[in-house]
Coordinates of C-alpha atoms in Angstrom, one line a residue:
M54 CA 78.1 151.5 78.8
C55 CA 78.9 148.3 76.9
D56 CA 81.5 147.2 74.4
G57 CA 80.8 146.3 70.8
N58 CA 79.5 142.9 71.9
L59 CA 77.1 144.4 74.4
N60 CA 79.1 143.3 77.4
F61 CA 79.0 145.7 80.4
V62 CA 82.0 147.9 80.7
A63 CA 81.3 150.9 82.9
G64 CA 78.4 152.6 84.7
Y65 CA 78.6 154.1 88.1
S66 CA 79.1 152.6 91.6
G67 CA 78.9 154.3 94.9
T68 CA 80.8 151.7 96.9
T69 CA 83.4 149.7 95.0
P70 CA 84.1 148.7 91.4
N71 CA 81.4 146.3 90.0
A72 CA 79.4 146.3 93.3
K73 CA 75.7 146.1 93.4
N74 CA 74.7 149.2 95.3
A75 CA 72.6 152.3 95.7
W76 CA 69.5 153.6 93.8
C77 CA 71.7 155.9 91.7
G78 CA 74.1 153.1 90.6
L79 CA 74.6 151.6 87.1
D80 CA 76.4 148.4 87.7
S81 CA 75.1 146.0 85.0
A82 CA 73.7 145.7 81.5
Y83 CA 70.4 144.3 80.3
P84 CA 69.8 142.3 77.1
I85 CA 68.5 144.1 74.0
D86 CA 67.9 143.2 70.4
E87 CA 70.5 144.9 68.2
S88 CA 67.8 145.8 65.8
E89 CA 66.5 148.2 68.5
L90 CA 69.8 150.1 68.7
V91 CA 70.1 153.6 67.4
T92 CA 73.4 154.0 65.5
S93 CA 75.6 157.1 65.5
E94 CA 78.9 157.7 63.8
E95 CA 79.9 160.1 66.5
E96 CA 82.8 159.6 68.9
V97 CA 81.8 160.6 72.5
I98 CA 83.0 160.7 76.1
W99 CA 81.2 158.6 78.7
G100 CA 80.0 160.9 81.5
G101 CA 78.0 158.3 83.5
P102 CA 74.5 158.7 85.0
L103 CA 72.9 162.0 85.8
I104 CA 71.3 162.1 89.2
F105 CA 68.8 164.9 89.7
H106 CA 68.9 165.0 93.5
F107 CA 71.0 168.0 94.4
G108 CA 73.3 166.4 97.0
H109 CA 74.0 163.4 94.9
F110 CA 74.5 165.5 91.8
I111 CA 77.2 167.7 93.1
T112 CA 79.1 164.9 94.8
E113 CA 78.8 162.2 92.1
A114 CA 77.9 163.7 88.7
F115 CA 81.4 165.0 88.0
H116 CA 83.2 161.7 88.7
R117 CA 84.5 161.3 85.1
L118 CA 84.7 165.0 84.1
W119 CA 88.3 165.2 85.3
Y120 CA 89.1 164.0 81.8
L121 CA 87.9 167.3 80.3
V122 CA 90.1 169.2 82.8
D123 CA 93.2 167.3 81.8
N124 CA 92.2 167.3 78.0
S125 CA 90.8 170.8 77.5
N126 CA 91.2 170.6 73.7
D127 CA 89.0 167.5 73.4
E128 CA 85.8 168.9 71.9
R129 CA 83.9 165.6 71.7
R130 CA 80.4 165.6 73.3
V131 CA 79.7 164.0 76.6
V132 CA 77.1 161.3 77.0
F133 CA 75.0 160.9 80.2
V134 CA 72.1 158.6 81.0
K135 CA 69.1 159.4 83.1
T136 CA 68.8 157.0 86.1
D137 CA 65.8 158.3 88.0
P138 CA 62.2 159.4 87.2
W139 CA 62.6 163.0 88.3
S140 CA 62.5 165.7 85.7
I141 CA 65.8 167.5 84.9
K142 CA 66.3 170.6 87.0
P143 CA 67.6 173.9 85.6
W144 CA 70.5 174.0 88.0
V145 CA 71.9 170.9 86.3
W146 CA 72.6 172.9 83.2
T147 CA 73.9 175.8 85.3
F148 CA 76.5 173.6 87.0
F149 CA 77.7 172.3 83.7
E150 CA 78.0 175.9 82.3
L151 CA 80.0 176.9 85.4
F152 CA 82.3 174.0 84.7
G153 CA 82.7 175.1 81.1
L154 CA 80.6 172.4 79.5
D155 CA 78.0 173.9 77.2
K156 CA 74.6 172.4 77.0
S157 CA 75.1 171.8 73.3
R158 CA 78.0 169.4 74.1
I159 CA 75.8 167.2 76.4
I160 CA 73.9 164.2 75.1
L161 CA 71.2 162.9 77.6
L162 CA 70.4 159.4 76.4
E163 CA 67.0 157.9 76.9
T164 CA 67.3 155.3 74.0
P165 CA 70.0 152.6 73.6
T166 CA 72.5 154.0 71.1
R167 CA 75.6 152.6 69.5
F168 CA 78.3 155.2 68.9
K169 CA 81.4 154.9 66.7
A170 CA 83.7 155.1 69.7
V171 CA 83.4 156.0 73.4
I172 CA 86.1 157.4 75.6
V173 CA 85.7 155.9 79.1
P174 CA 87.5 158.0 81.8
D175 CA 88.2 156.3 85.1
Q176 CA 85.6 156.8 87.8
S177 CA 87.4 159.1 90.3
V178 CA 85.2 158.5 93.3
Y179 CA 83.2 155.7 95.0
I180 CA 81.4 158.1 97.2
D181 CA 80.8 155.8 100.1
R182 CA 84.3 154.3 100.1
Q183 CA 87.2 155.8 98.2
Y184 CA 88.5 158.5 95.8
N185 CA 91.6 159.3 93.8
N186 CA 93.5 162.5 93.2
R187 CA 91.4 163.3 90.1
Y188 CA 88.2 163.7 92.1
M189 CA 88.6 167.3 93.1
R190 CA 89.7 168.6 89.7
P191 CA 86.3 169.6 88.3
Y192 CA 85.4 171.5 91.5
R193 CA 88.8 173.3 91.4
R194 CA 88.1 174.2 87.8
I195 CA 84.7 175.8 88.7
L196 CA 86.3 177.8 91.5
E197 CA 89.1 179.1 89.2
R198 CA 86.5 180.2 86.6
L199 CA 84.3 182.0 89.2
Q200 CA 87.0 183.6 91.4
P201 CA 85.6 183.3 94.9
I202 CA 84.8 186.3 97.1
E203 CA 87.8 186.4 99.4
G204 CA 87.0 187.5 102.9
S205 CA 83.6 186.0 103.0
G206 CA 84.5 185.4 106.7
K207 CA 82.3 183.2 108.8
I208 CA 79.0 182.0 107.4
F209 CA 76.2 179.8 108.5
L210 CA 74.5 178.0 105.6
S211 CA 70.9 177.4 106.7
R212 CA 67.5 176.6 105.3
S213 CA 64.6 179.1 104.9
K214 CA 61.3 177.9 106.4
D215 CA 59.6 177.4 103.0
L216 CA 62.1 174.5 102.3
L217 CA 61.5 172.7 105.6
T218 CA 58.2 171.1 104.5
T219 CA 59.7 167.8 103.2
A220 CA 62.2 167.4 106.1
P221 CA 61.2 169.7 108.9
M222 CA 64.0 170.7 111.3
M223 CA 62.6 171.9 114.6
N224 CA 64.5 174.5 116.7
L225 CA 66.5 175.8 113.7
N226 CA 66.3 179.3 115.2
Y227 CA 68.2 178.2 118.2
F228 CA 71.3 177.5 116.2
E229 CA 70.8 180.4 113.8
E230 CA 70.7 182.8 116.7
F231 CA 73.7 181.2 118.4
Y232 CA 76.0 181.6 115.4
Q233 CA 74.6 185.1 114.5
N234 CA 75.5 186.2 118.0
H235 CA 79.0 184.9 117.4
G236 CA 79.6 186.9 114.3
Y237 CA 78.5 184.4 111.6
K238 CA 76.5 185.7 108.6
I239 CA 73.3 183.6 108.0
V240 CA 73.1 182.6 104.4
Y241 CA 70.1 180.9 102.7
P242 CA 71.7 179.3 99.6
E243 CA 68.4 178.8 97.8
Q244 CA 68.0 182.6 97.8
L245 CA 71.2 183.1 95.7
S246 CA 72.3 182.0 92.3
L247 CA 74.6 179.0 92.0
D248 CA 77.6 181.2 91.1
E249 CA 77.0 183.5 94.1
Q250 CA 76.8 180.5 96.4
I251 CA 80.0 179.0 95.1
K252 CA 81.8 182.3 95.3
I253 CA 80.8 182.9 98.9
V254 CA 81.6 179.3 100.0
G255 CA 84.9 179.4 98.2
G256 CA 86.0 182.6 99.9
A257 CA 84.8 181.8 103.5
D258 CA 87.2 181.1 106.3
E259 CA 84.6 179.3 108.5
I260 CA 81.4 177.6 107.5
V261 CA 78.7 175.9 109.6
T262 CA 75.8 174.0 108.2
F263 CA 73.6 171.0 108.6
Y264 CA 74.5 167.5 107.5
G265 CA 73.1 166.6 104.1
S266 CA 73.1 168.4 100.8
L267 CA 74.2 171.6 102.5
S268 CA 77.3 170.1 104.0
H269 CA 78.4 168.9 100.5
W270 CA 79.2 172.5 99.7
A271 CA 82.6 171.6 101.4
L272 CA 83.6 170.5 97.8
F273 CA 84.0 174.2 96.9
C274 CA 85.9 175.3 100.1
K275 CA 89.5 176.2 100.0
P276 CA 91.8 173.9 102.0
G277 CA 92.0 174.7 105.7
T278 CA 88.5 176.2 105.9
K279 CA 87.0 175.5 109.3
F280 CA 83.9 173.4 108.4
T281 CA 81.3 172.4 111.0
S282 CA 78.6 169.9 110.1
L283 CA 75.6 169.7 112.5
T284 CA 74.1 166.3 112.3
R285 CA 70.3 165.8 112.4
I286 CA 70.7 162.0 113.0
D287 CA 72.9 160.1 115.3
T288 CA 74.9 158.4 112.5
P289 CA 77.4 160.5 110.4
L290 CA 77.4 160.0 106.7
S291 CA 80.5 158.2 105.4
K292 CA 80.4 160.3 102.1
Q293 CA 80.7 163.5 104.1
C294 CA 83.8 162.2 105.8
L295 CA 85.2 161.4 102.4
I296 CA 84.4 164.8 101.0
E297 CA 86.0 166.6 104.0
Q298 CA 89.2 164.5 103.6
A299 CA 89.3 165.1 99.8
T300 CA 88.8 168.9 100.1
G301 CA 91.3 169.4 103.0
V302 CA 88.9 171.4 105.2
D303 CA 89.3 171.5 109.0
P304 CA 86.2 169.5 110.0
Y305 CA 84.0 169.5 113.1
T306 CA 81.1 167.1 113.3
V307 CA 78.5 167.9 116.0
N308 CA 75.5 165.7 116.9
I309 CA 72.5 167.9 117.6
S310 CA 69.9 165.2 117.1
M311 CA 67.3 164.9 119.9
N312 CA 65.1 162.6 117.8
F313 CA 63.2 159.9 119.7
M314 CA 61.0 159.0 116.8
H315 CA 62.3 157.1 113.8
C316 CA 63.9 159.1 111.0
V317 CA 66.6 158.7 108.4
Q318 CA 69.0 161.2 106.8
G319 CA 66.9 161.4 103.6
G320 CA 63.7 162.2 105.3
G321 CA 61.7 162.6 108.5
V322 CA 61.0 165.1 111.1
F323 CA 64.1 166.2 113.0
L324 CA 64.1 167.5 116.6
L325 CA 67.3 169.5 117.2
G326 CA 68.7 170.9 120.4
P327 CA 71.8 171.5 122.6
T328 CA 72.9 167.9 123.1
E329 CA 75.9 166.8 125.1
S330 CA 77.9 166.8 121.9
W331 CA 76.9 170.4 121.3
R332 CA 77.9 171.4 124.8
R333 CA 81.3 169.9 124.4
Y334 CA 81.7 171.6 121.0
V335 CA 80.7 175.0 122.3
Y336 CA 83.1 174.8 125.2
D337 CA 85.9 173.5 123.0
R338 CA 85.3 175.9 120.1
F339 CA 84.0 179.1 121.9
N340 CA 85.1 178.5 125.5
E341 CA 81.5 178.9 126.7
K342 CA 79.1 176.9 128.7
V343 CA 75.6 176.2 127.3
D344 CA 72.7 177.1 129.5
D345 CA 71.7 174.0 131.5
D346 CA 68.1 175.2 131.8
W347 CA 67.3 174.6 128.2
Q348 CA 64.7 171.9 127.7
I349 CA 62.1 170.7 125.2
T350 CA 58.9 172.6 125.9
T351 CA 55.5 171.0 125.9
D352 CA 54.5 172.9 122.8
M353 CA 57.7 171.8 121.1
F354 CA 57.1 168.2 122.0
E355 CA 53.5 168.3 120.8
E356 CA 54.5 169.9 117.5
Y357 CA 57.3 167.3 117.0
V358 CA 55.0 164.3 117.5
E359 CA 52.2 165.8 115.4
R360 CA 54.5 166.5 112.5
W361 CA 56.0 163.1 112.8
C362 CA 52.6 161.5 112.6
R363 CA 51.6 163.5 109.6
F364 CA 54.9 162.8 107.8
T365 CA 54.8 159.1 108.5
A366 CA 51.1 158.2 107.8
P367 CA 48.4 159.5 105.5
P368 CA 46.4 162.2 107.2
K369 CA 43.3 160.0 107.4
E370 CA 45.2 157.4 109.4
I371 CA 46.3 159.9 112.1
K372 CA 44.5 159.3 115.3
Y373 CA 45.7 161.0 118.4
R374 CA 44.4 163.3 121.1
H375 CA 46.0 166.6 122.1
A376 CA 45.7 165.7 125.8
T377 CA 47.4 162.4 125.2
L378 CA 50.5 164.2 123.7
K379 CA 50.6 166.5 126.8
N380 CA 50.5 163.5 129.2
L381 CA 53.1 161.7 127.2
W382 CA 55.4 164.7 127.3
S383 CA 55.0 165.0 131.1
K384 CA 56.1 161.4 131.5
V385 CA 59.1 161.8 129.3
N386 CA 60.2 164.9 131.2
A387 CA 59.7 163.3 134.6
L388 CA 61.7 160.2 133.5
E389 CA 64.5 162.4 132.2
F390 CA 64.7 164.2 135.5
Q391 CA 64.8 161.0 137.5
V392 CA 67.7 159.6 135.4
K393 CA 69.7 162.8 135.8
N394 CA 69.0 163.4 139.5
G395 CA 68.6 159.9 140.9
R396 CA 65.2 160.5 142.4
P397 CA 61.7 161.2 141.2
T398 CA 60.8 164.8 140.4
L399 CA 58.2 166.8 142.2
C400 CA 55.5 167.3 139.6
C401 CA 53.3 170.5 139.6
Q402 CA 50.1 170.9 137.7
A403 CA 48.0 174.2 137.4
H404 CA 44.4 174.8 136.5
I405 CA 44.1 178.3 135.1
A406 CA 41.2 180.4 133.7
V407 CA 40.3 179.8 130.0
N408 CA 42.9 177.0 129.5
G409 CA 41.8 174.7 132.3
W410 CA 44.3 172.0 133.4
L411 CA 47.8 172.4 132.0
P412 CA 50.3 169.5 131.7
Y413 CA 52.4 168.6 134.7
V414 CA 55.8 170.3 134.8
P415 CA 58.8 169.1 136.7
E416 CA 60.1 170.9 139.8
N417 CA 61.6 174.4 139.5
K418 CA 59.5 175.0 136.3
T419 CA 56.6 177.3 136.1
A420 CA 53.2 175.8 136.7
G421 CA 50.5 178.2 135.3
T422 CA 51.2 181.2 133.2
E423 CA 52.5 184.7 133.7
D424 CA 49.6 185.9 131.5
N425 CA 47.7 188.4 133.7
A426 CA 44.4 187.4 132.1
R427 CA 44.6 183.8 133.3
D428 CA 44.4 183.4 137.0
L429 CA 45.3 180.3 139.0
Q430 CA 42.2 178.4 140.2
A431 CA 43.5 175.1 141.4
F432 CA 46.7 173.0 141.5
R433 CA 48.1 169.6 142.3
L434 CA 51.5 168.4 143.6
K435 CA 53.0 164.9 143.7
F436 CA 56.2 163.1 143.2
Y437 CA 56.3 161.2 139.9
E438 CA 56.9 158.0 141.8
P439 CA 56.2 157.5 145.6
Y440 CA 58.8 159.3 147.5
Y441 CA 57.8 161.9 150.2
D442 CA 54.3 163.0 151.1
V443 CA 53.6 166.6 150.0
N444 CA 50.8 168.5 151.6
Y445 CA 49.4 171.8 150.4
A446 CA 46.5 174.3 150.8
V447 CA 45.2 177.5 149.1
Y448 CA 44.0 180.8 150.5
Y449 CA 40.9 182.9 149.6
P450 CA 40.4 186.4 150.9
T451 CA 36.9 185.7 152.3
E452 CA 37.2 182.0 153.4
G453 CA 40.8 181.9 154.5
W454 CA 42.8 178.7 154.2
T455 CA 41.3 175.5 152.9
S456 CA 42.1 172.2 154.5
E457 CA 45.3 170.5 153.3
V458 CA 45.3 167.9 150.6
S459 CA 48.2 165.8 149.5
N460 CA 49.9 163.7 146.8
G461 CA 48.1 164.7 143.6
R462 CA 44.7 165.7 145.0
T463 CA 43.2 169.0 143.9
A464 CA 43.7 172.1 146.0
G465 CA 41.3 174.9 145.0
M466 CA 38.2 174.9 142.8
A467 CA 38.7 174.0 139.2
G468 CA 36.4 175.6 136.7
I469 CA 34.4 177.8 139.1
A470 CA 36.2 181.0 138.2
K471 CA 37.4 181.4 141.8
P472 CA 41.0 182.7 141.8
I473 CA 43.6 181.7 144.4
Y474 CA 45.4 184.5 146.4
G475 CA 47.8 182.4 148.4
L476 CA 49.2 178.9 149.0
K477 CA 51.5 176.9 151.3
I478 CA 53.3 173.6 150.8
R479 CA 55.1 171.3 153.2
L480 CA 56.7 167.8 153.2
T481 CA 56.0 165.0 155.6
S482 CA 57.8 161.7 155.9
A483 CA 60.9 163.5 154.6
P484 CA 64.3 163.4 156.3
S485 CA 65.3 166.5 158.3
D486 CA 67.8 167.6 155.7
Q487 CA 65.1 167.9 152.9
D488 CA 62.8 170.9 152.4
V489 CA 60.3 171.9 149.8
A490 CA 60.8 175.5 148.5
Y491 CA 58.2 177.4 146.6
R492 CA 57.3 180.8 145.3
V493 CA 54.2 182.4 143.6
H494 CA 53.5 184.9 140.8
D495 CA 50.5 187.2 140.8
C496 CA 48.5 189.1 138.2
D497 CA 50.3 192.3 139.0
G498 CA 53.4 190.8 137.3
R499 CA 55.4 190.0 140.5
W500 CA 57.3 187.0 141.7
S501 CA 57.5 186.5 145.5
R502 CA 60.6 185.4 147.2
W503 CA 61.2 181.7 147.8
V504 CA 60.0 180.3 151.1
R505 CA 59.9 176.7 152.5
N506 CA 58.1 174.1 154.4
G507 CA 54.6 175.4 155.1
E508 CA 55.3 179.1 155.3
P509 CA 52.2 180.9 153.9
L510 CA 52.5 183.1 150.8
I511 CA 49.6 185.5 150.2
S512 CA 49.3 188.2 147.6
T513 CA 47.2 191.3 147.4
A514 CA 46.4 190.3 143.8
K515 CA 45.2 187.0 142.2
L516 CA 47.9 184.4 141.6
N517 CA 48.5 183.0 138.1
A518 CA 51.6 180.7 138.5
F519 CA 53.9 179.1 141.0
Q520 CA 57.1 177.1 141.2
A521 CA 58.2 174.4 143.7
K522 CA 61.3 172.3 144.2
L523 CA 63.0 170.0 146.6
V524 CA 66.0 171.5 148.4
R525 CA 68.5 170.7 151.2
S526 CA 67.6 172.2 154.5
D527 CA 70.9 174.1 154.6
E528 CA 70.5 175.4 151.1
K529 CA 70.2 179.1 150.8
L530 CA 67.3 180.0 148.5
G531 CA 68.1 183.7 147.8
D532 CA 66.0 185.3 145.1
E533 CA 66.9 182.8 142.4
D534 CA 64.6 184.7 140.1
D535 CA 65.3 185.1 136.4
H536 CA 61.7 186.2 135.6
T537 CA 61.1 189.0 138.1
T538 CA 59.6 192.1 136.7
Q539 CA 58.9 193.6 140.1
R540 CA 59.7 192.3 143.6
R541 CA 58.7 193.5 147.1
D542 CA 60.0 192.4 150.4
F543 CA 57.8 190.1 152.4
E544 CA 56.8 190.6 156.0
Q545 CA 57.3 187.4 157.8
R546 CA 55.1 186.3 160.7
R547 CA 55.8 182.8 162.0
P548 CA 52.6 182.0 164.0
E549 CA 49.9 180.3 161.9
P550 CA 46.9 182.7 161.5
R551 CA 43.5 181.7 162.9
R552 CA 41.4 179.9 160.3
N553 CA 38.3 181.8 161.2
D554 CA 39.8 185.3 160.9
P555 CA 40.8 186.1 157.3
E556 CA 42.0 189.6 158.1
E557 CA 44.4 188.2 160.7
Q558 CA 45.6 185.6 158.3
R559 CA 46.4 188.3 155.7
R560 CA 48.2 190.4 158.2
R561 CA 50.4 187.7 159.6
A562 CA 51.3 185.9 156.3
R563 CA 54.0 186.9 153.9
Y564 CA 52.9 189.6 151.5
F565 CA 54.3 190.9 148.3

């Protein structure tokens, strides 16, 4: 917007007056031959730039419309200019209608035009820095016209899966299920009309949503609403802090980002999960403790890396191997364990029918599968870094026990379709206060009890999975079994069975 001499007067700035700034800013004029100007004898009101990105639109497009709230009898038309290449969206006109500004009163300029006179209201917000007391007036007017649905209660504003293609958020279901179990109604805004969305938000007592355009719905909240923003990146948005202050909501900001690949708020692939920030929030807000056993699974890791590759580079440039992703995930998991526990993890790897070798898993996690159609054919054990020596052997009904192998070597027969019926594991070079504990799962759907240090475990059915972990020698193992579908007591026989007598071995070993 320029004066009669074509000197720049007003545009739009996101930071401070007259500052060079963001892509949606108008902070200078460009020269033009006056002969190219379209002339109009109309007096108009300067509305500023129209930004067709939803989040930027609802936070910034109303920055001068407070004037129409304060001067409701002024019927002059409002002039906007288009600042981006996107086509105008239908919801733009809907928002203006909800505000009370009919489409016929809007001029969307695409050609330099000289008007008889232009009213220039003050810019009420510099979205990244400051606002004045006029900023909230247009939003309050919309709420007054719509009459919010009081008693909307507790709602979780989420995203349906079909809208997660441009900025995928992985593990969304974890948070939806958590809030649903705590009495929140899951709402997908894009499935509702704009007036329905505003009515629900305006009448809610508590709202939870993700940082970004969804969190800007705080503009339509009543003061005092408990408003929780879950961040998908490590850095909060300054504009969201400004919005929450302007609206008077009671804000929570919770970092749920578990990203380890580059991303920005405006785009990327986001890996979400129960971070330390989330754990503190849940304890503070709900007086609950988050399950410490939650971890990023191998499949989750692979999907995250694959999506990130596809998002970042053209498909023809993506070159990776599925096995490479699995190996990378095993290393990440092992390093995380070592940082947390101050020692290397005991890594377990299983070879099962159909699938072959699975990725290494850290101790106390299941190596293999509880799928009855995929029996265990071989396995390996080792510490991620040199620590103690771990020795192990397998049992076959006809041959008996195999010779022990150690530290990452293969026990069993990979790829020969010869299932394992028993195993035993022991430590050497370990101090007397350290034991290795282990248990097995068979194709009859049963977990054995935990045993330790070389005690044989033999099943009457083929094995398909096992778990192993390092424990203190005085630590009681108990059942410690969250997955048991059926359990039978073992018969313990301490003496080692004779290698050349399989029937004697089976009789004297632990059975289940």
